[in-house]
Amino acid sequence: THKLNEYIGGYKEYTVEKAKRIEKEIEAYKRQERRKQEMEEWIMLKKQQLSFYQSPKVAKQLHNYEKRYKREVIDNLKDRVHESKKIKVNELAGLTHDSKLIFRIEKLKYKTFLWCKNLSIYGCDRIHLEGRNGAGKTTFIKILLGKITDYAGDVVFGNNIKIGYFAQEHETLDQKASVINDFINNSNIKNEARARDILGSFLFFGDKVFEKINKLSQGEKVRLMIAELINQDNNFLILDEPTNHLDIESRQVLENALSKYKGGLIIISHDRYFVENIDISINLAIENNCIVKK
C-alpha cells in the first residue's frame, strides 16, 4: 500500500519537513526492530526452557507474552523506510583562476533581436541568465560556445578554456549510441568496468547501459549528461535548464554539487529555489533584446 503525505508551505518548507518526517520514521522503525528482537529472544528462551521440562507457569507466561508480542509488534509493524533512489554526484572538478578571462564582449549584435556590449566574464563568475521564453537566452550561450557565428561585433574567447555544456534539447548526446559508448566518448573514463560503476551511481543499472539513447526517457538523458559533465576536465560550465525532467531528489543532489563547485558557470533556469541555492554572484537578463546586469 502507498501513503500520501501532505505538507504545508512552499518548496523550501517541504524539503525541511520531509527530511524531519523521514528521520522520525527511521527512528521509529529502529525502535520497533529493537523491541521485536528483544521479545523474540525472550520467547525463544522460554520455548527452550519448556523443551527441557514442562512447567505450567512458564507455559502460561509464554502464552501471555506471545499474545502481547502479536498485539504490540506484529499488528503494528512499520515498513522499512525506503527513500527514493538518488543519483550520486561526486564533486565537480574544473577550477580555473578567478581572474582568468572566459569571454569578453565589446559589442555584439545578432540579427534583430539580441544586443550586448561591454560584458566580461571571468573564471570566478557564477551567472544566472534570465529572460522570458524566446528572448534569446539559448542563442546567447550558443554564441559564447562558438556554435553560432553569424553575428556582428567582437567576442573574445579566453585561451586554454574547456567549457562543459549542458544543452537543454540534449543535442550533445549521440541518439544512435548506447549509454555506455556515449559516456566513454564524452568523458575522461575509458575503462568499461569503471564506466559501468559510475553510470550505476546515476541509476543506469545492468543492461540499461547498453540501451540506445533514443530509447531513454528525458530524465534518463538528463542524468547521462550530468554524468558526462562531472567526468570531464572543464574550466567553466554553461548549463541550459539542467533541472528539467529531474525528480526532486536528483535535483537536490545536483544543487548540492553545484553549490560546492568552486569554478565559474552560466546557468539558465526557471527553478528559482534551485538558483537561490547555488551561490550566484551575477544576474544577467535579456530585456528589450538587450543583455543587461540586474
PDB file of C-alpha atoms in Angstrom:
ATOM      1  CA  THR A   1       0.000   0.000   0.000  1.00  0.00           C
ATOM      2  CA  HIS A   2       1.054   3.575  -0.586  1.00  0.00           C
ATOM      3  CA  LYS A   3       0.575   6.588   1.641  1.00  0.00           C
ATOM      4  CA  LEU A   4       0.283  10.245   0.734  1.00  0.00           C
ATOM      5  CA  ASN A   5       1.949  12.831   2.959  1.00  0.00           C
ATOM      6  CA  GLU A   6       0.631  16.377   2.986  1.00  0.00           C
ATOM      7  CA  TYR A   7       2.969  19.320   3.538  1.00  0.00           C
ATOM      8  CA  ILE A   8       2.017  22.911   4.279  1.00  0.00           C
ATOM      9  CA  GLY A   9       4.088  25.752   2.827  1.00  0.00           C
ATOM     10  CA  GLY A  10       6.350  26.225  -0.162  1.00  0.00           C
ATOM     11  CA  TYR A  11       9.067  24.040  -1.639  1.00  0.00           C
ATOM     12  CA  LYS A  12      11.662  25.055   0.957  1.00  0.00           C
ATOM     13  CA  GLU A  13       9.319  24.152   3.813  1.00  0.00           C
ATOM     14  CA  TYR A  14       8.538  20.876   2.060  1.00  0.00           C
ATOM     15  CA  THR A  15      12.196  19.825   1.891  1.00  0.00           C
ATOM     16  CA  VAL A  16      12.741  20.596   5.598  1.00  0.00           C
ATOM     17  CA  GLU A  17       9.562  18.875   6.773  1.00  0.00           C
ATOM     18  CA  LYS A  18      10.141  15.837   4.558  1.00  0.00           C
ATOM     19  CA  ALA A  19      13.641  15.365   5.980  1.00  0.00           C
ATOM     20  CA  LYS A  20      12.251  15.588   9.524  1.00  0.00           C
ATOM     21  CA  ARG A  21       9.485  13.085   8.723  1.00  0.00           C
ATOM     22  CA  ILE A  22      11.893  10.574   7.224  1.00  0.00           C
ATOM     23  CA  GLU A  23      14.234  10.913  10.217  1.00  0.00           C
ATOM     24  CA  LYS A  24      11.356  10.254  12.629  1.00  0.00           C
ATOM     25  CA  GLU A  25      10.172   7.255  10.612  1.00  0.00           C
ATOM     26  CA  ILE A  26      13.670   5.779  10.554  1.00  0.00           C
ATOM     27  CA  GLU A  27      13.986   6.166  14.331  1.00  0.00           C
ATOM     28  CA  ALA A  28      10.553   4.605  14.872  1.00  0.00           C
ATOM     29  CA  TYR A  29      11.498   1.666  12.671  1.00  0.00           C
ATOM     30  CA  LYS A  30      14.774   1.153  14.568  1.00  0.00           C
ATOM     31  CA  ARG A  31      12.924   1.207  17.926  1.00  0.00           C
ATOM     32  CA  GLN A  32      10.426  -1.311  16.600  1.00  0.00           C
ATOM     33  CA  GLU A  33      13.177  -3.639  15.383  1.00  0.00           C
ATOM     34  CA  ARG A  34      14.980  -3.455  18.736  1.00  0.00           C
ATOM     35  CA  ARG A  35      11.752  -4.244  20.620  1.00  0.00           C
ATOM     36  CA  LYS A  36      10.874  -7.037  18.183  1.00  0.00           C
ATOM     37  CA  GLN A  37      14.284  -8.658  18.642  1.00  0.00           C
ATOM     38  CA  GLU A  38      14.088  -8.408  22.460  1.00  0.00           C
ATOM     39  CA  MET A  39      10.651 -10.020  22.583  1.00  0.00           C
ATOM     40  CA  GLU A  40      11.580 -12.759  20.105  1.00  0.00           C
ATOM     41  CA  GLU A  41      14.686 -13.610  22.153  1.00  0.00           C
ATOM     42  CA  TRP A  42      12.567 -13.871  25.331  1.00  0.00           C
ATOM     43  CA  ILE A  43      10.032 -16.132  23.563  1.00  0.00           C
ATOM     44  CA  MET A  44      12.842 -18.348  22.215  1.00  0.00           C
ATOM     45  CA  LEU A  45      14.348 -18.634  25.698  1.00  0.00           C
ATOM     46  CA  LYS A  46      11.048 -19.733  27.266  1.00  0.00           C
ATOM     47  CA  LYS A  47      10.453 -22.267  24.485  1.00  0.00           C
ATOM     48  CA  GLN A  48      13.894 -23.724  25.142  1.00  0.00           C
ATOM     49  CA  GLN A  49      13.070 -23.996  28.847  1.00  0.00           C
ATOM     50  CA  LEU A  50       9.843 -25.840  28.055  1.00  0.00           C
ATOM     51  CA  SER A  51      11.688 -28.231  25.783  1.00  0.00           C
ATOM     52  CA  PHE A  52      13.731 -29.429  28.778  1.00  0.00           C
ATOM     53  CA  TYR A  53      10.943 -29.562  31.355  1.00  0.00           C
ATOM     54  CA  GLN A  54       7.233 -28.839  31.325  1.00  0.00           C
ATOM     55  CA  SER A  55       6.139 -26.033  33.617  1.00  0.00           C
ATOM     56  CA  PRO A  56       2.529 -24.827  33.564  1.00  0.00           C
ATOM     57  CA  LYS A  57       3.684 -21.489  34.987  1.00  0.00           C
ATOM     58  CA  VAL A  58       6.265 -20.934  32.220  1.00  0.00           C
ATOM     59  CA  ALA A  59       3.794 -22.143  29.582  1.00  0.00           C
ATOM     60  CA  LYS A  60       1.234 -19.575  30.775  1.00  0.00           C
ATOM     61  CA  GLN A  61       3.882 -16.832  30.769  1.00  0.00           C
ATOM     62  CA  LEU A  62       4.863 -17.786  27.237  1.00  0.00           C
ATOM     63  CA  HIS A  63       1.248 -17.849  26.043  1.00  0.00           C
ATOM     64  CA  ASN A  64       0.521 -14.385  27.501  1.00  0.00           C
ATOM     65  CA  TYR A  65       3.773 -12.962  26.166  1.00  0.00           C
ATOM     66  CA  GLU A  66       3.122 -14.278  22.663  1.00  0.00           C
ATOM     67  CA  LYS A  67      -0.277 -12.553  22.697  1.00  0.00           C
ATOM     68  CA  ARG A  68       1.419  -9.345  23.824  1.00  0.00           C
ATOM     69  CA  TYR A  69       4.084  -9.764  21.113  1.00  0.00           C
ATOM     70  CA  LYS A  70       1.393 -10.088  18.455  1.00  0.00           C
ATOM     71  CA  ARG A  71      -0.535  -7.091  19.782  1.00  0.00           C
ATOM     72  CA  GLU A  72       2.437  -4.748  20.288  1.00  0.00           C
ATOM     73  CA  VAL A  73       4.692  -5.790  17.396  1.00  0.00           C
ATOM     74  CA  ILE A  74       3.110  -7.955  14.702  1.00  0.00           C
ATOM     75  CA  ASP A  75      -0.149  -5.981  14.478  1.00  0.00           C
ATOM     76  CA  ASN A  76       1.741  -2.666  14.317  1.00  0.00           C
ATOM     77  CA  LEU A  77       4.701  -3.458  12.101  1.00  0.00           C
ATOM     78  CA  LYS A  78       6.154  -0.415  10.412  1.00  0.00           C
ATOM     79  CA  ASP A  79       7.643  -0.810   6.959  1.00  0.00           C
ATOM     80  CA  ARG A  80      11.321  -0.102   6.497  1.00  0.00           C
ATOM     81  CA  VAL A  81      11.731   3.449   5.266  1.00  0.00           C
ATOM     82  CA  HIS A  82      12.870   3.416   1.652  1.00  0.00           C
ATOM     83  CA  GLU A  83      13.909   6.764   0.270  1.00  0.00           C
ATOM     84  CA  SER A  84      13.742   7.266  -3.477  1.00  0.00           C
ATOM     85  CA  LYS A  85      16.870   6.201  -5.308  1.00  0.00           C
ATOM     86  CA  LYS A  86      19.071   9.207  -5.877  1.00  0.00           C
ATOM     87  CA  ILE A  87      21.859   9.894  -8.281  1.00  0.00           C
ATOM     88  CA  LYS A  88      25.238  10.130  -6.575  1.00  0.00           C
ATOM     89  CA  VAL A  89      27.296  13.076  -7.750  1.00  0.00           C
ATOM     90  CA  ASN A  90      30.983  13.369  -6.921  1.00  0.00           C
ATOM     91  CA  GLU A  91      32.495  16.804  -6.525  1.00  0.00           C
ATOM     92  CA  LEU A  92      32.607  18.744  -9.759  1.00  0.00           C
ATOM     93  CA  ALA A  93      36.183  19.275 -10.887  1.00  0.00           C
ATOM     94  CA  GLY A  94      37.474  22.003 -13.173  1.00  0.00           C
ATOM     95  CA  LEU A  95      38.632  25.002 -11.181  1.00  0.00           C
ATOM     96  CA  THR A  96      40.237  27.917 -13.038  1.00  0.00           C
ATOM     97  CA  HIS A  97      41.833  31.085 -11.691  1.00  0.00           C
ATOM     98  CA  ASP A  98      39.352  33.725 -10.524  1.00  0.00           C
ATOM     99  CA  SER A  99      40.794  36.418 -12.792  1.00  0.00           C
ATOM    100  CA  LYS A 100      41.072  34.186 -15.870  1.00  0.00           C
ATOM    101  CA  LEU A 101      39.158  35.720 -18.773  1.00  0.00           C
ATOM    102  CA  ILE A 102      36.498  33.379 -20.119  1.00  0.00           C
ATOM    103  CA  PHE A 103      34.647  35.731 -22.514  1.00  0.00           C
ATOM    104  CA  ARG A 104      34.722  39.427 -23.319  1.00  0.00           C
ATOM    105  CA  ILE A 105      32.100  41.119 -25.461  1.00  0.00           C
ATOM    106  CA  GLU A 106      32.858  44.627 -26.637  1.00  0.00           C
ATOM    107  CA  LYS A 107      29.847  44.803 -28.905  1.00  0.00           C
ATOM    108  CA  LEU A 108      27.541  42.082 -30.147  1.00  0.00           C
ATOM    109  CA  LYS A 109      24.565  42.141 -32.462  1.00  0.00           C
ATOM    110  CA  TYR A 110      22.736  39.014 -33.593  1.00  0.00           C
ATOM    111  CA  LYS A 111      20.148  39.585 -36.308  1.00  0.00           C
ATOM    112  CA  THR A 112      17.475  41.937 -34.966  1.00  0.00           C
ATOM    113  CA  PHE A 113      16.738  40.517 -31.553  1.00  0.00           C
ATOM    114  CA  LEU A 114      19.913  40.281 -29.447  1.00  0.00           C
ATOM    115  CA  TRP A 115      22.311  43.040 -28.403  1.00  0.00           C
ATOM    116  CA  CYS A 116      25.139  43.149 -25.901  1.00  0.00           C
ATOM    117  CA  LYS A 117      28.109  45.410 -25.171  1.00  0.00           C
ATOM    118  CA  ASN A 118      30.886  45.785 -22.603  1.00  0.00           C
ATOM    119  CA  LEU A 119      30.471  42.448 -20.858  1.00  0.00           C
ATOM    120  CA  SER A 120      33.397  40.485 -19.411  1.00  0.00           C
ATOM    121  CA  ILE A 121      33.112  37.076 -17.796  1.00  0.00           C
ATOM    122  CA  TYR A 122      35.870  35.693 -15.587  1.00  0.00           C
ATOM    123  CA  GLY A 123      36.712  32.354 -14.004  1.00  0.00           C
ATOM    124  CA  CYS A 124      35.086  33.170 -10.669  1.00  0.00           C
ATOM    125  CA  ASP A 125      31.780  34.442 -12.073  1.00  0.00           C
ATOM    126  CA  ARG A 126      28.644  32.466 -11.293  1.00  0.00           C
ATOM    127  CA  ILE A 127      25.978  33.902 -13.554  1.00  0.00           C
ATOM    128  CA  HIS A 128      22.230  33.403 -13.760  1.00  0.00           C
ATOM    129  CA  LEU A 129      20.865  34.392 -17.176  1.00  0.00           C
ATOM    130  CA  GLU A 130      17.203  35.378 -17.021  1.00  0.00           C
ATOM    131  CA  GLY A 131      14.606  36.230 -19.631  1.00  0.00           C
ATOM    132  CA  ARG A 132      11.223  35.222 -20.930  1.00  0.00           C
ATOM    133  CA  ASN A 133      10.868  32.199 -23.171  1.00  0.00           C
ATOM    134  CA  GLY A 134      12.047  33.059 -26.671  1.00  0.00           C
ATOM    135  CA  ALA A 135      14.081  36.066 -25.514  1.00  0.00           C
ATOM    136  CA  GLY A 136      17.328  34.591 -26.845  1.00  0.00           C
ATOM    137  CA  LYS A 137      18.994  33.023 -23.789  1.00  0.00           C
ATOM    138  CA  THR A 138      19.945  29.798 -25.556  1.00  0.00           C
ATOM    139  CA  THR A 139      21.032  31.755 -28.633  1.00  0.00           C
ATOM    140  CA  PHE A 140      23.367  33.867 -26.484  1.00  0.00           C
ATOM    141  CA  ILE A 141      25.121  30.911 -24.886  1.00  0.00           C
ATOM    142  CA  LYS A 142      25.463  29.196 -28.274  1.00  0.00           C
ATOM    143  CA  ILE A 143      27.297  32.331 -29.458  1.00  0.00           C
ATOM    144  CA  LEU A 144      29.601  32.051 -26.437  1.00  0.00           C
ATOM    145  CA  LEU A 145      30.175  28.397 -27.253  1.00  0.00           C
ATOM    146  CA  GLY A 146      31.028  29.177 -30.858  1.00  0.00           C
ATOM    147  CA  LYS A 147      28.043  27.213 -32.159  1.00  0.00           C
ATOM    148  CA  ILE A 148      26.529  30.350 -33.711  1.00  0.00           C
ATOM    149  CA  THR A 149      28.979  32.506 -35.658  1.00  0.00           C
ATOM    150  CA  ASP A 150      26.898  34.713 -37.946  1.00  0.00           C
ATOM    151  CA  TYR A 151      26.786  37.644 -35.521  1.00  0.00           C
ATOM    152  CA  ALA A 152      28.203  41.133 -35.872  1.00  0.00           C
ATOM    153  CA  GLY A 153      30.682  42.532 -33.347  1.00  0.00           C
ATOM    154  CA  ASP A 154      33.570  41.301 -31.253  1.00  0.00           C
ATOM    155  CA  VAL A 155      33.560  38.338 -28.891  1.00  0.00           C
ATOM    156  CA  VAL A 156      36.938  37.488 -27.334  1.00  0.00           C
ATOM    157  CA  PHE A 157      37.362  33.943 -26.086  1.00  0.00           C
ATOM    158  CA  GLY A 158      39.768  33.087 -23.267  1.00  0.00           C
ATOM    159  CA  ASN A 159      42.792  30.915 -24.032  1.00  0.00           C
ATOM    160  CA  ASN A 160      43.007  27.268 -22.961  1.00  0.00           C
ATOM    161  CA  ILE A 161      39.492  27.144 -21.607  1.00  0.00           C
ATOM    162  CA  LYS A 162      37.450  23.950 -21.716  1.00  0.00           C
ATOM    163  CA  ILE A 163      33.748  24.577 -21.230  1.00  0.00           C
ATOM    164  CA  GLY A 164      31.285  21.970 -20.059  1.00  0.00           C
ATOM    165  CA  TYR A 165      27.920  22.434 -21.752  1.00  0.00           C
ATOM    166  CA  PHE A 166      24.532  21.085 -20.725  1.00  0.00           C
ATOM    167  CA  ALA A 167      22.188  21.537 -23.696  1.00  0.00           C
ATOM    168  CA  GLN A 168      18.504  21.986 -22.954  1.00  0.00           C
ATOM    169  CA  GLU A 169      17.482  19.958 -26.010  1.00  0.00           C
ATOM    170  CA  HIS A 170      20.114  17.278 -25.261  1.00  0.00           C
ATOM    171  CA  GLU A 171      21.608  17.634 -28.747  1.00  0.00           C
ATOM    172  CA  THR A 172      25.088  16.907 -27.390  1.00  0.00           C
ATOM    173  CA  LEU A 173      24.070  13.248 -26.983  1.00  0.00           C
ATOM    174  CA  ASP A 174      24.513  10.821 -29.876  1.00  0.00           C
ATOM    175  CA  GLN A 175      20.981   9.475 -30.163  1.00  0.00           C
ATOM    176  CA  LYS A 176      22.131   6.332 -32.019  1.00  0.00           C
ATOM    177  CA  ALA A 177      24.832   5.424 -29.481  1.00  0.00           C
ATOM    178  CA  SER A 178      24.443   3.272 -26.398  1.00  0.00           C
ATOM    179  CA  VAL A 179      24.549   4.870 -22.963  1.00  0.00           C
ATOM    180  CA  ILE A 180      27.971   3.447 -22.127  1.00  0.00           C
ATOM    181  CA  ASN A 181      29.541   4.288 -25.501  1.00  0.00           C
ATOM    182  CA  ASP A 182      28.346   7.895 -25.364  1.00  0.00           C
ATOM    183  CA  PHE A 183      29.618   8.202 -21.797  1.00  0.00           C
ATOM    184  CA  ILE A 184      33.054   6.806 -22.673  1.00  0.00           C
ATOM    185  CA  ASN A 185      33.282   9.025 -25.791  1.00  0.00           C
ATOM    186  CA  ASN A 186      32.383  12.186 -23.842  1.00  0.00           C
ATOM    187  CA  SER A 187      34.192  11.715 -20.548  1.00  0.00           C
ATOM    188  CA  ASN A 188      37.641  11.003 -19.158  1.00  0.00           C
ATOM    189  CA  ILE A 189      36.589   7.456 -18.263  1.00  0.00           C
ATOM    190  CA  LYS A 190      37.774   4.967 -20.903  1.00  0.00           C
ATOM    191  CA  ASN A 191      37.633   1.761 -18.856  1.00  0.00           C
ATOM    192  CA  GLU A 192      34.295  -0.030 -19.353  1.00  0.00           C
ATOM    193  CA  ALA A 193      34.139  -1.507 -15.842  1.00  0.00           C
ATOM    194  CA  ARG A 194      34.776   1.894 -14.260  1.00  0.00           C
ATOM    195  CA  ALA A 195      32.276   3.495 -16.635  1.00  0.00           C
ATOM    196  CA  ARG A 196      29.609   0.994 -15.575  1.00  0.00           C
ATOM    197  CA  ASP A 197      30.299   1.754 -11.909  1.00  0.00           C
ATOM    198  CA  ILE A 198      29.843   5.479 -12.482  1.00  0.00           C
ATOM    199  CA  LEU A 199      26.735   5.009 -14.615  1.00  0.00           C
ATOM    200  CA  GLY A 200      25.292   2.842 -11.846  1.00  0.00           C
ATOM    201  CA  SER A 201      25.579   5.803  -9.470  1.00  0.00           C
ATOM    202  CA  PHE A 202      23.391   7.665 -11.979  1.00  0.00           C
ATOM    203  CA  LEU A 203      20.798   4.853 -11.873  1.00  0.00           C
ATOM    204  CA  PHE A 204      21.836   3.079 -15.076  1.00  0.00           C
ATOM    205  CA  PHE A 205      21.920  -0.492 -13.834  1.00  0.00           C
ATOM    206  CA  GLY A 206      22.677  -3.790 -15.585  1.00  0.00           C
ATOM    207  CA  ASP A 207      21.849  -3.936 -19.286  1.00  0.00           C
ATOM    208  CA  LYS A 208      20.466  -0.386 -19.151  1.00  0.00           C
ATOM    209  CA  VAL A 209      23.966   0.853 -20.024  1.00  0.00           C
ATOM    210  CA  PHE A 210      23.677  -0.839 -23.433  1.00  0.00           C
ATOM    211  CA  GLU A 211      20.349   0.789 -24.312  1.00  0.00           C
ATOM    212  CA  LYS A 212      20.289   3.259 -27.191  1.00  0.00           C
ATOM    213  CA  ILE A 213      19.994   6.881 -26.134  1.00  0.00           C
ATOM    214  CA  ASN A 214      16.998   7.462 -28.405  1.00  0.00           C
ATOM    215  CA  LYS A 215      15.111   4.941 -26.258  1.00  0.00           C
ATOM    216  CA  LEU A 216      15.773   6.795 -22.986  1.00  0.00           C
ATOM    217  CA  SER A 217      13.291   8.983 -21.154  1.00  0.00           C
ATOM    218  CA  GLN A 218      14.005  12.705 -20.863  1.00  0.00           C
ATOM    219  CA  GLY A 219      15.004  12.272 -17.219  1.00  0.00           C
ATOM    220  CA  GLU A 220      17.448   9.495 -18.128  1.00  0.00           C
ATOM    221  CA  LYS A 221      19.040  11.686 -20.803  1.00  0.00           C
ATOM    222  CA  VAL A 222      19.497  14.463 -18.246  1.00  0.00           C
ATOM    223  CA  ARG A 223      21.174  12.065 -15.795  1.00  0.00           C
ATOM    224  CA  LEU A 224      23.553  10.846 -18.528  1.00  0.00           C
ATOM    225  CA  MET A 225      24.535  14.389 -19.489  1.00  0.00           C
ATOM    226  CA  ILE A 226      25.263  15.256 -15.863  1.00  0.00           C
ATOM    227  CA  ALA A 227      27.358  12.079 -15.502  1.00  0.00           C
ATOM    228  CA  GLU A 228      29.413  13.111 -18.539  1.00  0.00           C
ATOM    229  CA  LEU A 229      29.883  16.706 -17.368  1.00  0.00           C
ATOM    230  CA  ILE A 230      31.174  15.593 -13.993  1.00  0.00           C
ATOM    231  CA  ASN A 231      33.748  13.314 -15.552  1.00  0.00           C
ATOM    232  CA  GLN A 232      35.298  15.930 -17.833  1.00  0.00           C
ATOM    233  CA  ASP A 233      38.101  18.440 -17.164  1.00  0.00           C
ATOM    234  CA  ASN A 234      36.081  21.627 -17.538  1.00  0.00           C
ATOM    235  CA  ASN A 235      37.229  25.096 -16.519  1.00  0.00           C
ATOM    236  CA  PHE A 236      33.766  26.622 -16.790  1.00  0.00           C
ATOM    237  CA  LEU A 237      30.201  25.344 -17.020  1.00  0.00           C
ATOM    238  CA  ILE A 238      27.288  26.518 -19.136  1.00  0.00           C
ATOM    239  CA  LEU A 239      24.019  24.879 -18.095  1.00  0.00           C
ATOM    240  CA  ASP A 240      20.789  25.395 -20.009  1.00  0.00           C
ATOM    241  CA  GLU A 241      17.832  24.273 -17.857  1.00  0.00           C
ATOM    242  CA  PRO A 242      19.667  21.341 -16.218  1.00  0.00           C
ATOM    243  CA  THR A 243      16.864  20.504 -13.768  1.00  0.00           C
ATOM    244  CA  ASN A 244      14.148  19.962 -16.375  1.00  0.00           C
ATOM    245  CA  HIS A 245      12.900  16.356 -16.195  1.00  0.00           C
ATOM    246  CA  LEU A 246      14.841  15.623 -12.974  1.00  0.00           C
ATOM    247  CA  ASP A 247      12.955  14.234  -9.977  1.00  0.00           C
ATOM    248  CA  ILE A 248      13.067  16.272  -6.770  1.00  0.00           C
ATOM    249  CA  GLU A 249      15.691  14.105  -5.060  1.00  0.00           C
ATOM    250  CA  SER A 250      18.072  14.178  -8.036  1.00  0.00           C
ATOM    251  CA  ARG A 251      17.574  17.929  -8.357  1.00  0.00           C
ATOM    252  CA  GLN A 252      18.643  18.350  -4.734  1.00  0.00           C
ATOM    253  CA  VAL A 253      21.769  16.252  -5.334  1.00  0.00           C
ATOM    254  CA  LEU A 254      22.730  18.374  -8.371  1.00  0.00           C
ATOM    255  CA  GLU A 255      22.027  21.559  -6.410  1.00  0.00           C
ATOM    256  CA  ASN A 256      24.357  20.403  -3.646  1.00  0.00           C
ATOM    257  CA  ALA A 257      27.118  19.531  -6.133  1.00  0.00           C
ATOM    258  CA  LEU A 258      26.889  22.924  -7.859  1.00  0.00           C
ATOM    259  CA  SER A 259      26.864  24.787  -4.549  1.00  0.00           C
ATOM    260  CA  LYS A 260      30.193  23.087  -3.664  1.00  0.00           C
ATOM    261  CA  TYR A 261      31.685  23.588  -7.133  1.00  0.00           C
ATOM    262  CA  LYS A 262      34.415  26.229  -6.959  1.00  0.00           C
ATOM    263  CA  GLY A 263      34.521  27.153 -10.625  1.00  0.00           C
ATOM    264  CA  GLY A 264      32.535  29.639 -12.670  1.00  0.00           C
ATOM    265  CA  LEU A 265      29.317  28.981 -14.520  1.00  0.00           C
ATOM    266  CA  ILE A 266      26.448  30.408 -16.511  1.00  0.00           C
ATOM    267  CA  ILE A 267      23.076  28.861 -15.812  1.00  0.00           C
ATOM    268  CA  ILE A 268      19.683  29.290 -17.393  1.00  0.00           C
ATOM    269  CA  SER A 269      16.945  28.055 -15.098  1.00  0.00           C
ATOM    270  CA  HIS A 270      13.385  28.952 -14.202  1.00  0.00           C
ATOM    271  CA  ASP A 271      13.705  26.981 -10.972  1.00  0.00           C
ATOM    272  CA  ARG A 272      14.014  29.900  -8.562  1.00  0.00           C
ATOM    273  CA  TYR A 273      14.653  27.766  -5.491  1.00  0.00           C
ATOM    274  CA  PHE A 274      17.428  25.890  -7.296  1.00  0.00           C
ATOM    275  CA  VAL A 275      19.119  29.109  -8.430  1.00  0.00           C
ATOM    276  CA  GLU A 276      18.959  30.635  -4.953  1.00  0.00           C
ATOM    277  CA  ASN A 277      20.951  27.732  -3.535  1.00  0.00           C
ATOM    278  CA  ILE A 278      23.962  27.587  -5.883  1.00  0.00           C
ATOM    279  CA  ASP A 279      25.706  30.864  -4.933  1.00  0.00           C
ATOM    280  CA  ILE A 280      25.001  33.057  -7.937  1.00  0.00           C
ATOM    281  CA  SER A 281      27.186  36.181  -7.977  1.00  0.00           C
ATOM    282  CA  ILE A 282      25.918  37.950 -11.123  1.00  0.00           C
ATOM    283  CA  ASN A 283      22.411  38.202 -12.552  1.00  0.00           C
ATOM    284  CA  LEU A 284      22.081  38.949 -16.250  1.00  0.00           C
ATOM    285  CA  ALA A 285      18.771  39.426 -18.010  1.00  0.00           C
ATOM    286  CA  ILE A 286      17.612  39.839 -21.572  1.00  0.00           C
ATOM    287  CA  GLU A 287      15.286  42.829 -21.598  1.00  0.00           C
ATOM    288  CA  ASN A 288      14.060  44.551 -24.732  1.00  0.00           C
ATOM    289  CA  ASN A 289      16.507  42.413 -26.758  1.00  0.00           C
ATOM    290  CA  CYS A 290      19.483  43.685 -24.708  1.00  0.00           C
ATOM    291  CA  ILE A 291      21.633  41.796 -22.210  1.00  0.00           C
ATOM    292  CA  VAL A 292      21.814  43.829 -19.004  1.00  0.00           C
ATOM    293  CA  LYS A 293      23.126  43.363 -15.479  1.00  0.00           C
ATOM    294  CA  LYS A 294      20.422  43.257 -12.837  1.00  0.00           C
TER     295      LYS A 294
END
